[in-house]
Amino acid sequence: MTNSEFHCVAAYRFGQLANDLRRRHSPLAVPALAVHRLVNRVITHIDHLEIAPGASIGPGLLLMHRHGVIIGPAVIGRHCVLHQNVTIGQRVAGGDQGVPRLGDDVWIGPGAVITGSVTVGDGVAISAGSVLSKDVPDRCLVAGNPARVIAKDYDNSRMIGLGGEPES
């Protein structure tokens, strides 16, 4: 309960609950939204992490290091692992209003940036410092600025903590 990465994800999940109460016109919506706004503001200032209410995040989000993480409007699948200074969100240049869509079991290294209407497949590993603005197929390792596929049929299961085959 003292893990601040847990607090960040819990605050996001509480915000989703508050928004659901608002959609159902529940009398609990206004107090829940007020509490969420206050808690989210505190977390943003203390932990330097922000998850937009427009983000849709599946279960199993793991923040390895919460500092500097910004998640804007995006769709993120199950079991995503994020490291520090990761930015995920819309790219507004050139009229691109699409949001990133990340599959399940995606690992994102420190300092990575994912913007625009891109689709990242299941089991993808995005290397530290990568700037990704193009689609990535399943089970690839991407790296660079601009990011490009450097390995196909890549197994990131050990990186995201799902086991996998031990290396020889």
mmCIF file of C-alpha atoms in Angstrom:
data_model
loop_
_atom_site.group_PDB
_atom_site.id
_atom_site.type_symbol
_atom_site.label_atom_id
_atom_site.label_comp_id
_atom_site.label_asym_id
_atom_site.label_seq_id
_atom_site.Cartn_x
_atom_site.Cartn_y
_atom_site.Cartn_z
ATOM 1 C CA MET A 1 0.000 0.000 0.000
ATOM 2 C CA THR A 2 3.016 2.309 0.281
ATOM 3 C CA ASN A 3 4.090 1.798 -3.346
ATOM 4 C CA SER A 4 3.580 5.094 -5.177
ATOM 5 C CA GLU A 5 3.462 3.355 -8.581
ATOM 6 C CA PHE A 6 0.435 1.463 -7.233
ATOM 7 C CA HIS A 7 -1.124 4.751 -6.067
ATOM 8 C CA CYS A 8 -0.804 6.219 -9.571
ATOM 9 C CA VAL A 9 -2.577 3.284 -11.221
ATOM 10 C CA ALA A 10 -5.191 3.133 -8.446
ATOM 11 C CA ALA A 11 -5.963 6.838 -8.932
ATOM 12 C CA TYR A 12 -6.460 6.252 -12.671
ATOM 13 C CA ARG A 13 -8.780 3.285 -11.983
ATOM 14 C CA PHE A 14 -10.743 5.382 -9.453
ATOM 15 C CA GLY A 15 -11.117 8.097 -12.101
ATOM 16 C CA GLN A 16 -12.535 5.537 -14.509
ATOM 17 C CA LEU A 17 -15.042 4.501 -11.836
ATOM 18 C CA ALA A 18 -15.985 8.147 -11.235
ATOM 19 C CA ASN A 19 -16.539 8.693 -14.967
ATOM 20 C CA ASP A 20 -18.678 5.556 -15.115
ATOM 21 C CA LEU A 21 -20.800 6.883 -12.228
ATOM 22 C CA ARG A 22 -21.218 10.164 -14.111
ATOM 23 C CA ARG A 23 -22.372 8.340 -17.281
ATOM 24 C CA ARG A 24 -24.965 6.478 -15.197
ATOM 25 C CA HIS A 25 -26.134 9.767 -13.577
ATOM 26 C CA SER A 26 -25.373 8.437 -10.104
ATOM 27 C CA PRO A 27 -25.622 10.863 -7.186
ATOM 28 C CA LEU A 28 -22.154 9.650 -6.149
ATOM 29 C CA ALA A 29 -20.615 10.969 -9.367
ATOM 30 C CA VAL A 30 -19.945 14.549 -8.266
ATOM 31 C CA PRO A 31 -18.158 13.651 -5.003
ATOM 32 C CA ALA A 32 -16.214 10.856 -6.729
ATOM 33 C CA LEU A 33 -15.094 13.172 -9.540
ATOM 34 C CA ALA A 34 -14.054 15.835 -7.011
ATOM 35 C CA VAL A 35 -12.016 13.335 -4.981
ATOM 36 C CA HIS A 36 -10.413 11.984 -8.140
ATOM 37 C CA ARG A 37 -9.484 15.457 -9.366
ATOM 38 C CA LEU A 38 -7.863 16.283 -6.021
ATOM 39 C CA VAL A 39 -5.982 12.967 -5.759
ATOM 40 C CA ASN A 40 -4.885 13.125 -9.395
ATOM 41 C CA ARG A 41 -3.551 16.658 -8.923
ATOM 42 C CA VAL A 42 -1.529 15.602 -5.883
ATOM 43 C CA ILE A 43 -0.122 12.571 -7.703
ATOM 44 C CA THR A 44 0.747 14.686 -10.751
ATOM 45 C CA HIS A 45 2.707 17.138 -8.603
ATOM 46 C CA ILE A 46 4.381 14.651 -6.268
ATOM 47 C CA ASP A 47 5.033 11.727 -8.613
ATOM 48 C CA HIS A 48 5.333 13.678 -11.887
ATOM 49 C CA LEU A 49 2.994 11.241 -13.588
ATOM 50 C CA GLU A 50 -0.177 11.941 -15.495
ATOM 51 C CA ILE A 51 -2.694 9.546 -16.986
ATOM 52 C CA ALA A 52 -5.388 11.294 -19.022
ATOM 53 C CA PRO A 53 -9.000 10.410 -18.284
ATOM 54 C CA GLY A 54 -9.363 9.641 -22.015
ATOM 55 C CA ALA A 55 -6.860 6.796 -21.803
ATOM 56 C CA SER A 56 -8.209 3.256 -21.907
ATOM 57 C CA ILE A 57 -5.827 0.914 -20.108
ATOM 58 C CA GLY A 58 -6.270 -2.823 -19.682
ATOM 59 C CA PRO A 59 -5.492 -4.728 -16.498
ATOM 60 C CA GLY A 60 -1.938 -5.361 -15.404
ATOM 61 C CA LEU A 61 -0.364 -1.946 -16.074
ATOM 62 C CA LEU A 62 3.041 -1.895 -14.361
ATOM 63 C CA LEU A 63 4.901 1.351 -13.794
ATOM 64 C CA MET A 64 8.504 0.386 -13.106
ATOM 65 C CA HIS A 65 9.514 3.954 -12.331
ATOM 66 C CA ARG A 66 6.664 6.441 -12.273
ATOM 67 C CA HIS A 67 8.669 9.639 -12.655
ATOM 68 C CA GLY A 68 7.964 11.603 -15.837
ATOM 69 C CA VAL A 69 5.364 9.233 -17.308
ATOM 70 C CA ILE A 70 2.688 10.941 -19.389
ATOM 71 C CA ILE A 71 -0.155 8.931 -20.890
ATOM 72 C CA GLY A 72 -2.546 10.990 -22.956
ATOM 73 C CA PRO A 73 -5.513 9.689 -24.893
ATOM 74 C CA ALA A 74 -4.473 6.163 -25.875
ATOM 75 C CA VAL A 75 -5.653 2.562 -25.854
ATOM 76 C CA ILE A 76 -3.308 0.258 -23.964
ATOM 77 C CA GLY A 77 -3.802 -3.495 -23.702
ATOM 78 C CA ARG A 78 -3.145 -5.932 -20.885
ATOM 79 C CA HIS A 79 0.162 -6.323 -19.038
ATOM 80 C CA CYS A 80 1.936 -3.224 -20.314
ATOM 81 C CA VAL A 81 5.205 -2.283 -18.590
ATOM 82 C CA LEU A 82 6.332 1.359 -18.625
ATOM 83 C CA HIS A 83 9.614 2.802 -17.407
ATOM 84 C CA GLN A 84 10.406 6.414 -16.478
ATOM 85 C CA ASN A 85 10.012 9.382 -18.831
ATOM 86 C CA VAL A 86 7.677 7.585 -21.245
ATOM 87 C CA THR A 87 5.227 9.693 -23.257
ATOM 88 C CA ILE A 88 2.233 8.147 -25.023
ATOM 89 C CA GLY A 89 -0.390 10.286 -26.724
ATOM 90 C CA GLN A 90 -1.876 12.152 -29.648
ATOM 91 C CA ARG A 91 0.198 13.898 -32.246
ATOM 92 C CA VAL A 92 -1.557 17.049 -33.361
ATOM 93 C CA ALA A 93 0.916 18.155 -36.034
ATOM 94 C CA GLY A 94 -0.421 17.822 -39.555
ATOM 95 C CA GLY A 95 -3.974 17.262 -38.329
ATOM 96 C CA ASP A 96 -3.247 13.763 -36.928
ATOM 97 C CA GLN A 97 -5.928 13.375 -34.261
ATOM 98 C CA GLY A 98 -5.549 9.610 -33.855
ATOM 99 C CA VAL A 99 -4.398 7.971 -30.659
ATOM 100 C CA PRO A 100 -1.836 5.214 -30.139
ATOM 101 C CA ARG A 101 -3.189 1.676 -29.737
ATOM 102 C CA LEU A 102 -0.897 -0.677 -27.875
ATOM 103 C CA GLY A 103 -1.525 -4.409 -27.795
ATOM 104 C CA ASP A 104 -1.105 -6.810 -24.909
ATOM 105 C CA ASP A 105 2.235 -7.602 -23.244
ATOM 106 C CA VAL A 106 4.070 -4.486 -24.470
ATOM 107 C CA TRP A 107 7.322 -3.397 -22.773
ATOM 108 C CA ILE A 108 8.356 0.262 -23.117
ATOM 109 C CA GLY A 109 11.847 1.349 -22.090
ATOM 110 C CA PRO A 110 12.912 4.605 -20.438
ATOM 111 C CA GLY A 111 12.484 7.799 -22.424
ATOM 112 C CA ALA A 112 10.407 6.276 -25.223
ATOM 113 C CA VAL A 113 7.869 8.448 -27.059
ATOM 114 C CA ILE A 114 4.842 6.996 -28.875
ATOM 115 C CA THR A 115 2.638 9.497 -30.699
ATOM 116 C CA GLY A 116 -0.097 9.633 -33.257
ATOM 117 C CA SER A 117 -2.397 7.111 -34.813
ATOM 118 C CA VAL A 118 -0.098 4.094 -34.505
ATOM 119 C CA THR A 119 -0.839 0.473 -33.726
ATOM 120 C CA VAL A 120 1.672 -1.487 -31.674
ATOM 121 C CA GLY A 121 1.153 -5.241 -31.808
ATOM 122 C CA ASP A 122 1.112 -7.775 -28.995
ATOM 123 C CA GLY A 123 4.410 -8.732 -27.369
ATOM 124 C CA VAL A 124 6.369 -5.739 -28.681
ATOM 125 C CA ALA A 125 9.428 -4.321 -26.891
ATOM 126 C CA ILE A 126 10.179 -0.639 -27.486
ATOM 127 C CA SER A 127 13.770 0.161 -26.630
ATOM 128 C CA ALA A 128 14.868 3.060 -24.435
ATOM 129 C CA GLY A 129 14.868 6.450 -26.117
ATOM 130 C CA SER A 130 12.860 5.296 -29.133
ATOM 131 C CA VAL A 131 10.536 7.710 -30.910
ATOM 132 C CA LEU A 132 7.747 5.664 -32.451
ATOM 133 C CA SER A 133 5.309 7.106 -34.966
ATOM 134 C CA LYS A 134 4.648 4.109 -37.251
ATOM 135 C CA ASP A 135 2.803 0.825 -36.811
ATOM 136 C CA VAL A 136 4.687 -2.164 -35.381
ATOM 137 C CA PRO A 137 3.657 -5.801 -35.969
ATOM 138 C CA ASP A 138 3.369 -8.382 -33.175
ATOM 139 C CA ARG A 139 6.463 -9.700 -31.360
ATOM 140 C CA CYS A 140 9.030 -7.198 -32.592
ATOM 141 C CA LEU A 141 11.835 -5.266 -30.967
ATOM 142 C CA VAL A 142 11.967 -1.642 -32.095
ATOM 143 C CA ALA A 143 14.625 0.968 -31.416
ATOM 144 C CA GLY A 144 15.927 4.303 -32.619
ATOM 145 C CA ASN A 145 14.777 7.762 -33.552
ATOM 146 C CA PRO A 146 12.776 7.308 -35.644
ATOM 147 C CA ALA A 147 12.051 3.838 -34.281
ATOM 148 C CA ARG A 148 12.324 0.907 -36.657
ATOM 149 C CA VAL A 149 11.993 -2.853 -36.290
ATOM 150 C CA ILE A 150 15.373 -4.364 -35.445
ATOM 151 C CA ALA A 151 14.208 -7.902 -34.567
ATOM 152 C CA LYS A 152 11.166 -9.935 -35.537
ATOM 153 C CA ASP A 153 9.692 -12.863 -33.583
ATOM 154 C CA TYR A 154 11.136 -11.278 -30.429
ATOM 155 C CA ASP A 155 10.198 -12.802 -27.057
ATOM 156 C CA ASN A 156 9.734 -10.074 -24.438
ATOM 157 C CA SER A 157 7.965 -12.317 -21.899
ATOM 158 C CA ARG A 158 10.858 -12.195 -19.419
ATOM 159 C CA MET A 159 11.009 -8.397 -19.671
ATOM 160 C CA ILE A 160 7.370 -8.023 -18.685
ATOM 161 C CA GLY A 161 7.510 -10.702 -16.005
ATOM 162 C CA LEU A 162 5.487 -13.443 -17.672
ATOM 163 C CA GLY A 163 8.216 -16.073 -17.517
ATOM 164 C CA GLY A 164 9.363 -17.250 -20.932
ATOM 165 C CA GLU A 165 12.285 -19.424 -21.872
ATOM 166 C CA PRO A 166 15.514 -18.856 -19.931
ATOM 167 C CA GLU A 167 18.389 -17.605 -22.046
ATOM 168 C CA SER A 168 21.238 -20.025 -22.745
#
